[in-house]
Amino acid sequence: MNNSKSFFYSSAIFVIFLLLITPLIILIFQSFTPIDTGTQKFLIDILHKYIFNSLVLLVFVVFFTLLIGVTSAWMVTIYDFPLKEIISYLLLLPLAVPAYIASFVYTDILEFAGPLQSSIRNHFDLYKGEYYFPQIRSLGGAIFIMTFVFYPYVYIVCKIAFEKSNCLLDVSKVMGKNYFNIFIKIAIPSIRPAIIAGSSLVAMETLADFGAVKYLDIQTFTTGIYRSWYLSNDFSTSSKLSLILLIFVLCVLMIEKFFRKNKTYTLINNTQKNIKAVKIEGNKKYLITILCITPFLVGFLIPVIRLLMFSLESNFDSRSFEYLNNSLKVSILASFVALFIAIIFSYYNRNYGKHIITKLSCIGYAVPGSVLAIGVLIMFTGADHIINGISQTLFDKTVGLIFSGSIFALIFAYVFRFLAVSFNNVDSSMIKIRKEIDLSAYLLGKNKNFILRNIHIPLIKSSSIIAFLLVFVESMKELPATLIIRPFNFETLATATYQLASDERLRDSANTSLIMIFISLCAILALSKQIKNK
Amino acid sequence: MKSTLQKVLIIGIIVFLIYSLSKDIFFKDDSTQFVNVYSSRKEELTKEIFYKFTKKTGIKVNVLTDDAKKLIKRLEREDYLTDADVFLSSDVGNLQLVSDNNLLEEIDSEILKKNVPDHLRTNQWFALSKRVRAIIYSKERVDYNNLKTYEDLASKRWYKRLLLRSSSNIYNQSLIASMIGKHNATKSAKWIKAMSKNLARPPQGGDTDQINAIASGEGDITVVNSYYLGRMINSDNEEDVNNAKKVGIFFPNQKYSGAHVNISGAGVTKHSKRKENAIKLIEFLTSDEAQKIYSKVNYEYPIRDGIKLSETLENWGEFKGNEKAIKEFTKYNKLAEEIALNNGWN
């Protein structure tokens, strides 16, 4: 290995890592500032509430998403029922609906004054208090909404895993046709890594969420951080809460690692046999169709239809195109940068051995947007102050807010937040390119450039596209960090929707919601095509 | 064939990016005069007023809209590098906070001194409109004779009939702060505790949600900013209009110090790079023309007499408002939040 090149390379990734990690370090330092005893007592009181609410949300959302995600992935793989092909795509679509939009819509539909309860009251001639209907603005409501928009994370990883498990086919022949037994005893254990990966994705999303829990008036860490940072002007409390949340998240990740530790899984990749789906006789197949289509209905179709109804009643804001432009701009740029860094990191790991920094840089996904944003904002305004200080001393002029006043800070935040997604995809592909291929090419007289262009790039192209699309969709939907970091005159579709909805202009927010959902939808369909072609 | 589609897409994305970014870098129009506003008022309101200002003076208005507290935090962070010229927000609590944090400039303007009454300005912030935190009640289920004061909302008469927005909202915090100023912290805590027992549902939603909840029967009485009702009465949405018809508005404490009045206002940022334009904008906002728009478009009260009110406001009639207290109660805002959270008003 060329030593000088290796040095250049490792310093490059070290610099990138340091840049990315700075917001977190700032946050950690800030959380060590002392607080007065009054606030301390207040903090301890509410901490119980935050921990309780966050834990309940976490546990139940993960449980229900596993229930829905794993069973639907199984049914779609193993059974043949009416509309199966299209349902297997439809089940992905709730990914296009951000949790906060789902909470706006379902609150409107299910609250006391909403259409469902109003028609119940009118039909049965009931008044308030004479019938029971669960409160949507509650932990239960949040669990319900989050389950149906987050289950696709579990669904997609499990479906891919099921499709790759050819051993199922052979085992089923041995065990006979008791598919329930196969499901419990073989299928679930064999895709354990996928189940764990899927549930940790859902866990991250649940803990990081801000818009939905705020709207549903649930007090969690993210709302507490927001409240103490902005409302009470109490930075030290909010950074302490941020730190606790981070530790929480890291615990979840460690539990995930623990569950994965002792298992090695071999995928028998040579046989290209697809699992032959089992035909169901009689009316049972319609039951399965209904069962499998329900998550799509609840997580996508109902919210979208309600939004379409709203949009017809509202005025179209011509500024929507400006919001769209902004959203696309930052999302596409962030996706490119994340992909670029992922490829650099992945290459380093391949040629110079796995460096822990590459794995550590992925920590961003575990950091909730609202927490990250505070660190990023401080970091960039600090940088701007330093630069202006220098320019003032040297040139007697200020240059203004270069970083924090532009989309630079925003793109940085997105990249840090979603690097994990990009890196994991690219790296998993890179790992599969066996070193022997490189060596054979060298033996045949080809140089490094040739290998890069004609062997590596085509092989990682597919996962690069997947990585790009995933970061794109996540960036489009991102809300809390964008709200905090965005520059002047800059609204994305997400922030515009949130502002309108929280301003009690739900109907007007429908247009921006629909545009955002539509674009995410296109990306998700492209994504599923890519995955299929893989 | 598949790969040509991909190539086209990639080229398309790159072209889009170049176009999008070049617009930012190359085609920025530096020649026109402009003023940058950090505003926590909603865009639909300020749009019309800013438009008229630009038409009259040629000065373009750039707006960053966000929660007041976030904007204040941002101004703190940006310090002398900030690009903001004007801070515009609701509620005297916010205005006093940004002023106390040394983020506003002292202004000496004859026009402002003339247009804005003494008790509605300091030398740093200036009121631009007034609003009342009024009692809204169900016309069908509430006897008008039972409506008296804010303090009376703690009475057992309103058991499970009262609706309130969250105490984290600045309007409620100011109301509580004014109570602390009027009575004291202990009495206010008792008042809140009793009120929280009267709640028909946990505090949730915004002001409009409370009004809708009365119309649908979930509660009978609430406290909201007057202009929310004004908006509903004049809304294009049939449902809003119908709901507004089911409720009435009442100005409490008329026999005592008067109804709780608050303001929206603005100030010039300390490190504004365009102070003249900023002052011009604020002066315009206090002019007759702009004051009429506040009343007509957002159903808020002008800061001085002599401005023609919109029909809705005329119909509500005259009332006594506790305006003199406006500059007094802001010092209790933080205490207000703590007392609320400790006594059952989340």
PDB file of C-alpha atoms in Angstrom, chain A residues 288-489:
ATOM      1  CA  ILE A 288     -55.484 -11.956   3.097  1.00  0.00           C
ATOM      2  CA  THR A 289     -55.981  -9.283   0.468  1.00  0.00           C
ATOM      3  CA  ILE A 290     -57.990  -7.186   2.881  1.00  0.00           C
ATOM      4  CA  LEU A 291     -55.473  -7.741   5.671  1.00  0.00           C
ATOM      5  CA  CYS A 292     -52.547  -6.773   3.500  1.00  0.00           C
ATOM      6  CA  ILE A 293     -54.139  -3.757   1.954  1.00  0.00           C
ATOM      7  CA  THR A 294     -55.223  -2.223   5.273  1.00  0.00           C
ATOM      8  CA  PRO A 295     -51.837  -0.781   6.277  1.00  0.00           C
ATOM      9  CA  PHE A 296     -51.686   0.943   2.908  1.00  0.00           C
ATOM     10  CA  LEU A 297     -55.178   2.350   3.396  1.00  0.00           C
ATOM     11  CA  VAL A 298     -54.494   3.688   6.861  1.00  0.00           C
ATOM     12  CA  GLY A 299     -50.932   4.846   6.270  1.00  0.00           C
ATOM     13  CA  PHE A 300     -51.356   6.360   2.833  1.00  0.00           C
ATOM     14  CA  LEU A 301     -54.712   6.330   1.100  1.00  0.00           C
ATOM     15  CA  ILE A 302     -56.920   7.825   3.802  1.00  0.00           C
ATOM     16  CA  PRO A 303     -54.560  10.728   4.596  1.00  0.00           C
ATOM     17  CA  VAL A 304     -54.040  11.470   0.913  1.00  0.00           C
ATOM     18  CA  ILE A 305     -57.727  11.432   0.121  1.00  0.00           C
ATOM     19  CA  ARG A 306     -58.441  13.743   3.037  1.00  0.00           C
ATOM     20  CA  LEU A 307     -55.666  16.057   1.843  1.00  0.00           C
ATOM     21  CA  LEU A 308     -57.120  16.062  -1.661  1.00  0.00           C
ATOM     22  CA  MET A 309     -60.476  17.057  -0.196  1.00  0.00           C
ATOM     23  CA  PHE A 310     -58.821  19.902   1.695  1.00  0.00           C
ATOM     24  CA  SER A 311     -56.880  21.034  -1.307  1.00  0.00           C
ATOM     25  CA  LEU A 312     -60.039  21.413  -3.326  1.00  0.00           C
ATOM     26  CA  GLU A 313     -61.437  23.745  -0.679  1.00  0.00           C
ATOM     27  CA  SER A 314     -58.330  25.871  -0.375  1.00  0.00           C
ATOM     28  CA  ASN A 315     -56.562  28.572  -2.322  1.00  0.00           C
ATOM     29  CA  PHE A 316     -53.514  27.523  -4.227  1.00  0.00           C
ATOM     30  CA  ASP A 317     -50.541  29.472  -3.011  1.00  0.00           C
ATOM     31  CA  SER A 318     -48.327  30.400  -5.944  1.00  0.00           C
ATOM     32  CA  ARG A 319     -45.388  30.363  -3.591  1.00  0.00           C
ATOM     33  CA  SER A 320     -45.657  26.579  -3.547  1.00  0.00           C
ATOM     34  CA  PHE A 321     -43.350  26.445  -6.540  1.00  0.00           C
ATOM     35  CA  GLU A 322     -40.768  28.407  -4.635  1.00  0.00           C
ATOM     36  CA  TYR A 323     -41.059  25.963  -1.726  1.00  0.00           C
ATOM     37  CA  LEU A 324     -40.739  23.067  -4.139  1.00  0.00           C
ATOM     38  CA  ASN A 325     -37.640  24.595  -5.681  1.00  0.00           C
ATOM     39  CA  ASN A 326     -36.062  25.037  -2.269  1.00  0.00           C
ATOM     40  CA  SER A 327     -36.896  21.531  -1.111  1.00  0.00           C
ATOM     41  CA  LEU A 328     -35.496  19.980  -4.273  1.00  0.00           C
ATOM     42  CA  LYS A 329     -32.378  22.111  -4.165  1.00  0.00           C
ATOM     43  CA  VAL A 330     -31.279  21.159  -0.664  1.00  0.00           C
ATOM     44  CA  SER A 331     -32.413  17.556  -0.892  1.00  0.00           C
ATOM     45  CA  ILE A 332     -30.610  16.844  -4.150  1.00  0.00           C
ATOM     46  CA  LEU A 333     -27.418  18.577  -3.029  1.00  0.00           C
ATOM     47  CA  ALA A 334     -27.454  16.758   0.296  1.00  0.00           C
ATOM     48  CA  SER A 335     -28.001  13.433  -1.449  1.00  0.00           C
ATOM     49  CA  PHE A 336     -25.031  14.009  -3.756  1.00  0.00           C
ATOM     50  CA  VAL A 337     -22.727  15.082  -0.963  1.00  0.00           C
ATOM     51  CA  ALA A 338     -23.776  12.159   1.237  1.00  0.00           C
ATOM     52  CA  LEU A 339     -23.182   9.753  -1.630  1.00  0.00           C
ATOM     53  CA  PHE A 340     -19.789  11.268  -2.351  1.00  0.00           C
ATOM     54  CA  ILE A 341     -18.665  10.987   1.258  1.00  0.00           C
ATOM     55  CA  ALA A 342     -20.074   7.463   1.499  1.00  0.00           C
ATOM     56  CA  ILE A 343     -18.036   6.388  -1.519  1.00  0.00           C
ATOM     57  CA  ILE A 344     -14.872   7.957  -0.115  1.00  0.00           C
ATOM     58  CA  PHE A 345     -15.379   6.239   3.239  1.00  0.00           C
ATOM     59  CA  SER A 346     -16.272   2.968   1.634  1.00  0.00           C
ATOM     60  CA  TYR A 347     -13.219   3.027  -0.581  1.00  0.00           C
ATOM     61  CA  TYR A 348     -11.012   3.737   2.368  1.00  0.00           C
ATOM     62  CA  ASN A 349     -12.419   0.785   4.252  1.00  0.00           C
ATOM     63  CA  ARG A 350     -11.856  -1.436   1.288  1.00  0.00           C
ATOM     64  CA  ASN A 351      -8.275  -0.481   0.550  1.00  0.00           C
ATOM     65  CA  TYR A 352      -6.845   0.400   3.909  1.00  0.00           C
ATOM     66  CA  GLY A 353      -8.862  -1.655   6.301  1.00  0.00           C
ATOM     67  CA  LYS A 354     -11.931  -0.785   8.254  1.00  0.00           C
ATOM     68  CA  HIS A 355     -11.532   2.461  10.108  1.00  0.00           C
ATOM     69  CA  ILE A 356     -13.728   3.038  13.093  1.00  0.00           C
ATOM     70  CA  ILE A 357     -14.233   6.639  12.054  1.00  0.00           C
ATOM     71  CA  THR A 358     -16.325   5.600   9.089  1.00  0.00           C
ATOM     72  CA  LYS A 359     -18.717   3.788  11.375  1.00  0.00           C
ATOM     73  CA  LEU A 360     -18.740   6.595  13.937  1.00  0.00           C
ATOM     74  CA  SER A 361     -19.639   9.192  11.329  1.00  0.00           C
ATOM     75  CA  CYS A 362     -22.910   7.399  10.885  1.00  0.00           C
ATOM     76  CA  ILE A 363     -24.019   8.395  14.328  1.00  0.00           C
ATOM     77  CA  GLY A 364     -25.978  11.266  12.809  1.00  0.00           C
ATOM     78  CA  TYR A 365     -28.957   9.076  12.112  1.00  0.00           C
ATOM     79  CA  ALA A 366     -29.403   8.503  15.801  1.00  0.00           C
ATOM     80  CA  VAL A 367     -29.372  12.209  16.571  1.00  0.00           C
ATOM     81  CA  PRO A 368     -32.816  13.795  16.404  1.00  0.00           C
ATOM     82  CA  GLY A 369     -33.128  16.723  14.032  1.00  0.00           C
ATOM     83  CA  SER A 370     -33.943  19.263  16.720  1.00  0.00           C
ATOM     84  CA  VAL A 371     -30.878  18.307  18.743  1.00  0.00           C
ATOM     85  CA  LEU A 372     -28.573  18.334  15.758  1.00  0.00           C
ATOM     86  CA  ALA A 373     -29.868  21.678  14.555  1.00  0.00           C
ATOM     87  CA  ILE A 374     -28.895  23.482  17.717  1.00  0.00           C
ATOM     88  CA  GLY A 375     -25.340  22.170  17.501  1.00  0.00           C
ATOM     89  CA  VAL A 376     -25.088  22.974  13.791  1.00  0.00           C
ATOM     90  CA  LEU A 377     -26.409  26.488  14.257  1.00  0.00           C
ATOM     91  CA  ILE A 378     -23.954  27.249  17.037  1.00  0.00           C
ATOM     92  CA  MET A 379     -21.112  25.754  15.029  1.00  0.00           C
ATOM     93  CA  PHE A 380     -21.820  27.770  11.912  1.00  0.00           C
ATOM     94  CA  THR A 381     -22.578  31.083  13.552  1.00  0.00           C
ATOM     95  CA  GLY A 382     -19.368  30.535  15.477  1.00  0.00           C
ATOM     96  CA  ALA A 383     -17.504  29.928  12.233  1.00  0.00           C
ATOM     97  CA  ASP A 384     -19.064  33.028  10.729  1.00  0.00           C
ATOM     98  CA  HIS A 385     -18.019  35.109  13.715  1.00  0.00           C
ATOM     99  CA  ILE A 386     -14.470  33.839  13.455  1.00  0.00           C
ATOM    100  CA  ILE A 387     -14.290  34.573   9.748  1.00  0.00           C
ATOM    101  CA  ASN A 388     -15.737  38.013  10.215  1.00  0.00           C
ATOM    102  CA  GLY A 389     -13.377  38.648  13.078  1.00  0.00           C
ATOM    103  CA  ILE A 390     -10.445  37.753  10.861  1.00  0.00           C
ATOM    104  CA  SER A 391     -11.687  39.797   7.926  1.00  0.00           C
ATOM    105  CA  GLN A 392     -12.275  42.739  10.191  1.00  0.00           C
ATOM    106  CA  THR A 393      -8.777  42.595  11.635  1.00  0.00           C
ATOM    107  CA  LEU A 394      -7.125  42.090   8.272  1.00  0.00           C
ATOM    108  CA  PHE A 395      -9.347  44.056   5.911  1.00  0.00           C
ATOM    109  CA  ASP A 396     -11.489  46.144   8.199  1.00  0.00           C
ATOM    110  CA  LYS A 397     -14.639  44.754   6.604  1.00  0.00           C
ATOM    111  CA  THR A 398     -17.264  42.234   7.603  1.00  0.00           C
ATOM    112  CA  VAL A 399     -18.369  39.616   5.124  1.00  0.00           C
ATOM    113  CA  GLY A 400     -21.676  38.779   6.734  1.00  0.00           C
ATOM    114  CA  LEU A 401     -23.146  35.396   7.517  1.00  0.00           C
ATOM    115  CA  ILE A 402     -21.612  33.140   4.902  1.00  0.00           C
ATOM    116  CA  PHE A 403     -22.372  29.781   6.423  1.00  0.00           C
ATOM    117  CA  SER A 404     -25.258  30.185   8.794  1.00  0.00           C
ATOM    118  CA  GLY A 405     -27.046  32.616   6.501  1.00  0.00           C
ATOM    119  CA  SER A 406     -27.078  30.227   3.568  1.00  0.00           C
ATOM    120  CA  ILE A 407     -28.229  26.737   2.727  1.00  0.00           C
ATOM    121  CA  PHE A 408     -24.726  25.493   3.477  1.00  0.00           C
ATOM    122  CA  ALA A 409     -25.572  24.845   7.114  1.00  0.00           C
ATOM    123  CA  LEU A 410     -28.799  23.140   6.134  1.00  0.00           C
ATOM    124  CA  ILE A 411     -27.122  20.796   3.669  1.00  0.00           C
ATOM    125  CA  PHE A 412     -24.445  20.041   6.254  1.00  0.00           C
ATOM    126  CA  ALA A 413     -27.141  19.087   8.757  1.00  0.00           C
ATOM    127  CA  TYR A 414     -28.885  16.804   6.266  1.00  0.00           C
ATOM    128  CA  VAL A 415     -25.630  15.129   5.286  1.00  0.00           C
ATOM    129  CA  PHE A 416     -24.654  14.484   8.873  1.00  0.00           C
ATOM    130  CA  ARG A 417     -28.119  13.245   9.716  1.00  0.00           C
ATOM    131  CA  PHE A 418     -28.456  10.854   6.794  1.00  0.00           C
ATOM    132  CA  LEU A 419     -24.882   9.764   6.061  1.00  0.00           C
ATOM    133  CA  ALA A 420     -25.606   6.426   7.735  1.00  0.00           C
ATOM    134  CA  VAL A 421     -28.256   5.625   5.142  1.00  0.00           C
ATOM    135  CA  SER A 422     -25.934   6.449   2.267  1.00  0.00           C
ATOM    136  CA  PHE A 423     -22.893   4.758   3.716  1.00  0.00           C
ATOM    137  CA  ASN A 424     -24.601   1.520   4.727  1.00  0.00           C
ATOM    138  CA  ASN A 425     -25.960   1.015   1.253  1.00  0.00           C
ATOM    139  CA  VAL A 426     -22.789   1.818  -0.630  1.00  0.00           C
ATOM    140  CA  ASP A 427     -20.594  -0.067   1.782  1.00  0.00           C
ATOM    141  CA  SER A 428     -22.673  -3.247   1.737  1.00  0.00           C
ATOM    142  CA  SER A 429     -22.280  -3.301  -2.016  1.00  0.00           C
ATOM    143  CA  MET A 430     -18.604  -2.485  -1.888  1.00  0.00           C
ATOM    144  CA  ILE A 431     -17.975  -5.322   0.543  1.00  0.00           C
ATOM    145  CA  LYS A 432     -19.522  -7.785  -1.854  1.00  0.00           C
ATOM    146  CA  ILE A 433     -16.932  -6.954  -4.521  1.00  0.00           C
ATOM    147  CA  ARG A 434     -14.447  -9.625  -3.728  1.00  0.00           C
ATOM    148  CA  LYS A 435     -10.817  -8.622  -3.608  1.00  0.00           C
ATOM    149  CA  GLU A 436      -9.995 -11.403  -6.033  1.00  0.00           C
ATOM    150  CA  ILE A 437     -11.612  -9.427  -8.818  1.00  0.00           C
ATOM    151  CA  ASP A 438      -9.180  -6.575  -8.253  1.00  0.00           C
ATOM    152  CA  LEU A 439      -6.220  -8.908  -8.159  1.00  0.00           C
ATOM    153  CA  SER A 440      -7.283 -10.669 -11.338  1.00  0.00           C
ATOM    154  CA  ALA A 441      -7.578  -7.329 -13.089  1.00  0.00           C
ATOM    155  CA  TYR A 442      -4.115  -6.312 -11.931  1.00  0.00           C
ATOM    156  CA  LEU A 443      -2.763  -9.602 -13.197  1.00  0.00           C
ATOM    157  CA  LEU A 444      -4.329  -8.904 -16.558  1.00  0.00           C
ATOM    158  CA  GLY A 445      -2.401  -5.653 -16.723  1.00  0.00           C
ATOM    159  CA  LYS A 446      -5.162  -3.175 -15.969  1.00  0.00           C
ATOM    160  CA  ASN A 447      -4.518  -0.150 -13.766  1.00  0.00           C
ATOM    161  CA  LYS A 448      -6.415   1.298 -10.845  1.00  0.00           C
ATOM    162  CA  ASN A 449      -8.427   3.751 -12.918  1.00  0.00           C
ATOM    163  CA  PHE A 450      -9.652   1.025 -15.192  1.00  0.00           C
ATOM    164  CA  ILE A 451     -10.709  -1.062 -12.245  1.00  0.00           C
ATOM    165  CA  LEU A 452     -12.511   1.877 -10.735  1.00  0.00           C
ATOM    166  CA  ARG A 453     -14.358   2.815 -13.873  1.00  0.00           C
ATOM    167  CA  ASN A 454     -15.175  -0.535 -15.377  1.00  0.00           C
ATOM    168  CA  ILE A 455     -15.535  -2.807 -12.397  1.00  0.00           C
ATOM    169  CA  HIS A 456     -16.246  -0.957  -9.181  1.00  0.00           C
ATOM    170  CA  ILE A 457     -18.554   1.746 -10.398  1.00  0.00           C
ATOM    171  CA  PRO A 458     -20.952  -0.484 -12.317  1.00  0.00           C
ATOM    172  CA  LEU A 459     -21.113  -2.843  -9.351  1.00  0.00           C
ATOM    173  CA  ILE A 460     -21.969  -0.173  -6.839  1.00  0.00           C
ATOM    174  CA  LYS A 461     -24.099   1.857  -9.193  1.00  0.00           C
ATOM    175  CA  SER A 462     -27.306   0.243  -8.126  1.00  0.00           C
ATOM    176  CA  SER A 463     -26.768   0.762  -4.422  1.00  0.00           C
ATOM    177  CA  SER A 464     -25.506   4.286  -5.079  1.00  0.00           C
ATOM    178  CA  ILE A 465     -28.788   5.107  -6.721  1.00  0.00           C
ATOM    179  CA  ILE A 466     -30.624   3.553  -3.792  1.00  0.00           C
ATOM    180  CA  ALA A 467     -28.469   5.542  -1.371  1.00  0.00           C
ATOM    181  CA  PHE A 468     -29.163   8.749  -3.294  1.00  0.00           C
ATOM    182  CA  LEU A 469     -32.912   8.184  -3.392  1.00  0.00           C
ATOM    183  CA  LEU A 470     -33.141   7.269   0.292  1.00  0.00           C
ATOM    184  CA  VAL A 471     -31.279  10.379   1.429  1.00  0.00           C
ATOM    185  CA  PHE A 472     -33.401  12.399  -0.986  1.00  0.00           C
ATOM    186  CA  VAL A 473     -36.700  11.207   0.479  1.00  0.00           C
ATOM    187  CA  GLU A 474     -35.543  11.688   4.062  1.00  0.00           C
ATOM    188  CA  SER A 475     -34.287  15.203   3.279  1.00  0.00           C
ATOM    189  CA  MET A 476     -37.534  16.176   1.612  1.00  0.00           C
ATOM    190  CA  LYS A 477     -39.488  15.138   4.692  1.00  0.00           C
ATOM    191  CA  GLU A 478     -37.110  16.582   7.284  1.00  0.00           C
ATOM    192  CA  LEU A 479     -38.742  19.147   9.531  1.00  0.00           C
ATOM    193  CA  PRO A 480     -37.235  20.081  12.905  1.00  0.00           C
ATOM    194  CA  ALA A 481     -33.678  20.804  11.760  1.00  0.00           C
ATOM    195  CA  THR A 482     -34.944  22.688   8.722  1.00  0.00           C
ATOM    196  CA  LEU A 483     -37.209  24.861  10.868  1.00  0.00           C
ATOM    197  CA  ILE A 484     -34.293  25.909  13.010  1.00  0.00           C
ATOM    198  CA  ILE A 485     -31.462  26.303  10.507  1.00  0.00           C
ATOM    199  CA  ARG A 486     -33.130  27.730   7.422  1.00  0.00           C
ATOM    200  CA  PRO A 487     -31.940  31.086   6.047  1.00  0.00           C
ATOM    201  CA  PHE A 488     -33.907  34.176   5.119  1.00  0.00           C
ATOM    202  CA  ASN A 489     -36.879  33.937   2.819  1.00  0.00           C
TER     203      ASN A 489
END
